mmCIF file of C-alpha atoms in Angstrom:
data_model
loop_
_atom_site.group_PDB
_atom_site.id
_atom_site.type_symbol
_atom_site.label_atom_id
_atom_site.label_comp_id
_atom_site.label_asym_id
_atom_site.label_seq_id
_atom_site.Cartn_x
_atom_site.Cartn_y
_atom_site.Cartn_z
ATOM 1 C CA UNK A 1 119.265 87.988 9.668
ATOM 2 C CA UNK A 2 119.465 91.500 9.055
ATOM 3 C CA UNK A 3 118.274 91.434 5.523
ATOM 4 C CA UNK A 4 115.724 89.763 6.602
ATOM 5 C CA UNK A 5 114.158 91.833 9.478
ATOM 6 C CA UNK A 6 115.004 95.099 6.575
ATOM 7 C CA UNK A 7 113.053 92.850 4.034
ATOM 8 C CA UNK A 8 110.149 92.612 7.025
ATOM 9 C CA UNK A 9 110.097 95.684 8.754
ATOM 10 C CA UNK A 10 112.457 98.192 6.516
ATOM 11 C CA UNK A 11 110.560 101.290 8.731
ATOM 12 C CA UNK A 12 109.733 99.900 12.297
ATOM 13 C CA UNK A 13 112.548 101.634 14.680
ATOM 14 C CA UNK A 14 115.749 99.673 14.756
ATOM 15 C CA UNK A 15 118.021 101.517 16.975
ATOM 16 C CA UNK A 16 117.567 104.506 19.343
ATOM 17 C CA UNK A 17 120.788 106.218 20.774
ATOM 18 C CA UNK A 18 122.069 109.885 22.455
ATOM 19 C CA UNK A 19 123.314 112.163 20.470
ATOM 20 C CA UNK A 20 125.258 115.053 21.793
ATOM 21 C CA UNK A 21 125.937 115.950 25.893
ATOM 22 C CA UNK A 22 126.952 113.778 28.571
ATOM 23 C CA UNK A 23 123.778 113.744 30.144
ATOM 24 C CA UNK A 24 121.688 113.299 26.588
ATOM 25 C CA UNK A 25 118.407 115.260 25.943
ATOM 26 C CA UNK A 26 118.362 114.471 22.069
ATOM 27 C CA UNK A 27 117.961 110.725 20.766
ATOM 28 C CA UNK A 28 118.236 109.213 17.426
ATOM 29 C CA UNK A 29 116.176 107.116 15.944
ATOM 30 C CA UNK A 30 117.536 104.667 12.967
ATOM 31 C CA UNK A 31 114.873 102.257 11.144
ATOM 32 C CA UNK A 32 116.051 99.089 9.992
ATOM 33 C CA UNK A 33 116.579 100.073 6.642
ATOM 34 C CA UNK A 34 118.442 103.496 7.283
ATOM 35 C CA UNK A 35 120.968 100.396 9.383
ATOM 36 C CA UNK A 36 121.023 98.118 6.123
ATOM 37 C CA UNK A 37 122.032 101.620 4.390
ATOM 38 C CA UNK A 38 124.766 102.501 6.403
ATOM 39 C CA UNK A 39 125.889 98.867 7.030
ATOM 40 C CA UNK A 40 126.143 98.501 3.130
ATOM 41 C CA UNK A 41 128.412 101.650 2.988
ATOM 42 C CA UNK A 42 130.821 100.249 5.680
ATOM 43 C CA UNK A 43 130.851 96.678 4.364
ATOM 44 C CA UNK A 44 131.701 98.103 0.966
ATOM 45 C CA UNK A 45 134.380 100.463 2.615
ATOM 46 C CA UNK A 46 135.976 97.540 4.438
ATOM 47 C CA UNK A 47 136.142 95.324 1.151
ATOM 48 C CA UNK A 48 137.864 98.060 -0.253
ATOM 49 C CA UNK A 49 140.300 98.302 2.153
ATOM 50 C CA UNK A 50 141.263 94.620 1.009
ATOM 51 C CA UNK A 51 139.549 92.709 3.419
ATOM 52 C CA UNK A 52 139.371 89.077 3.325
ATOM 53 C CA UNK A 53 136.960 86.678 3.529
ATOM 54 C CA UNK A 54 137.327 85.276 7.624
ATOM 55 C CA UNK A 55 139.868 87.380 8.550
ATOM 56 C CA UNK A 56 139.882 88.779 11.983
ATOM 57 C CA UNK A 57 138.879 92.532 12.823
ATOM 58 C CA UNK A 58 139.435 94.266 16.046
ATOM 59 C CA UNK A 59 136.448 97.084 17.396
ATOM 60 C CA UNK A 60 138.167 99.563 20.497
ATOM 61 C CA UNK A 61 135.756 101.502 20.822
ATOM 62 C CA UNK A 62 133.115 102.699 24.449
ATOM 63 C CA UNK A 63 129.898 101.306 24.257
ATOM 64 C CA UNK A 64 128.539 103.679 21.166
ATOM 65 C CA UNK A 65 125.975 103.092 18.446
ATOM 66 C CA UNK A 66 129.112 103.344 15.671
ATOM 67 C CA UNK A 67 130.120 99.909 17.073
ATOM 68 C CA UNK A 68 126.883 98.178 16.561
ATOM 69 C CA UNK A 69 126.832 99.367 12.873
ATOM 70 C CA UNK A 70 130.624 98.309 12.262
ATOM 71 C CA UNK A 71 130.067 94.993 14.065
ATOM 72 C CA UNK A 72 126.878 94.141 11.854
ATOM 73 C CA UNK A 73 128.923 95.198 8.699
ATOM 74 C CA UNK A 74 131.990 92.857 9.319
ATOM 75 C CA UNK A 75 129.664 90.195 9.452
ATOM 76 C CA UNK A 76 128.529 91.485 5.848
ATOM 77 C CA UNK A 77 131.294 92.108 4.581
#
């Protein structure tokens, strides 16, 4: 799905999240293929940390923009 919607729309805005202070006056903007890039780079980093094909991963983590990318790149992986 993701390759996909990079394949479709690589620079139409994916993802827009605070950066900085509690009460956030800067926001981020990812397209999807800046996601696909840093997805790639933590799917590869998880396969080298020996993971397996179906094996379970835990996220603890608040609601952040870091857990959307790690989420989409265990399902890579």
């Amino acid at each position: 799905m993701l390759r996909r919607r990079v394949a479709e729309t690589p620079n139409v805005r994916a993802f827009m999240y605070p950066q900085g202070a509690a009460v956030p006056t800067n926001w981020v903007t990812l397209t999807w293929k800046q996601t696909s890039d840093i997805v790639d780079q933590l799917a590869a980093g998880l396969l080298s940390r020996g993971l397996g094909y179906e094996e379970r991963v835990a996220i603890c983590s608040n609601t952040r923009i870091e857990w959307i990318l790690v989420d989409l790149a265990i399902a890579a992986a």
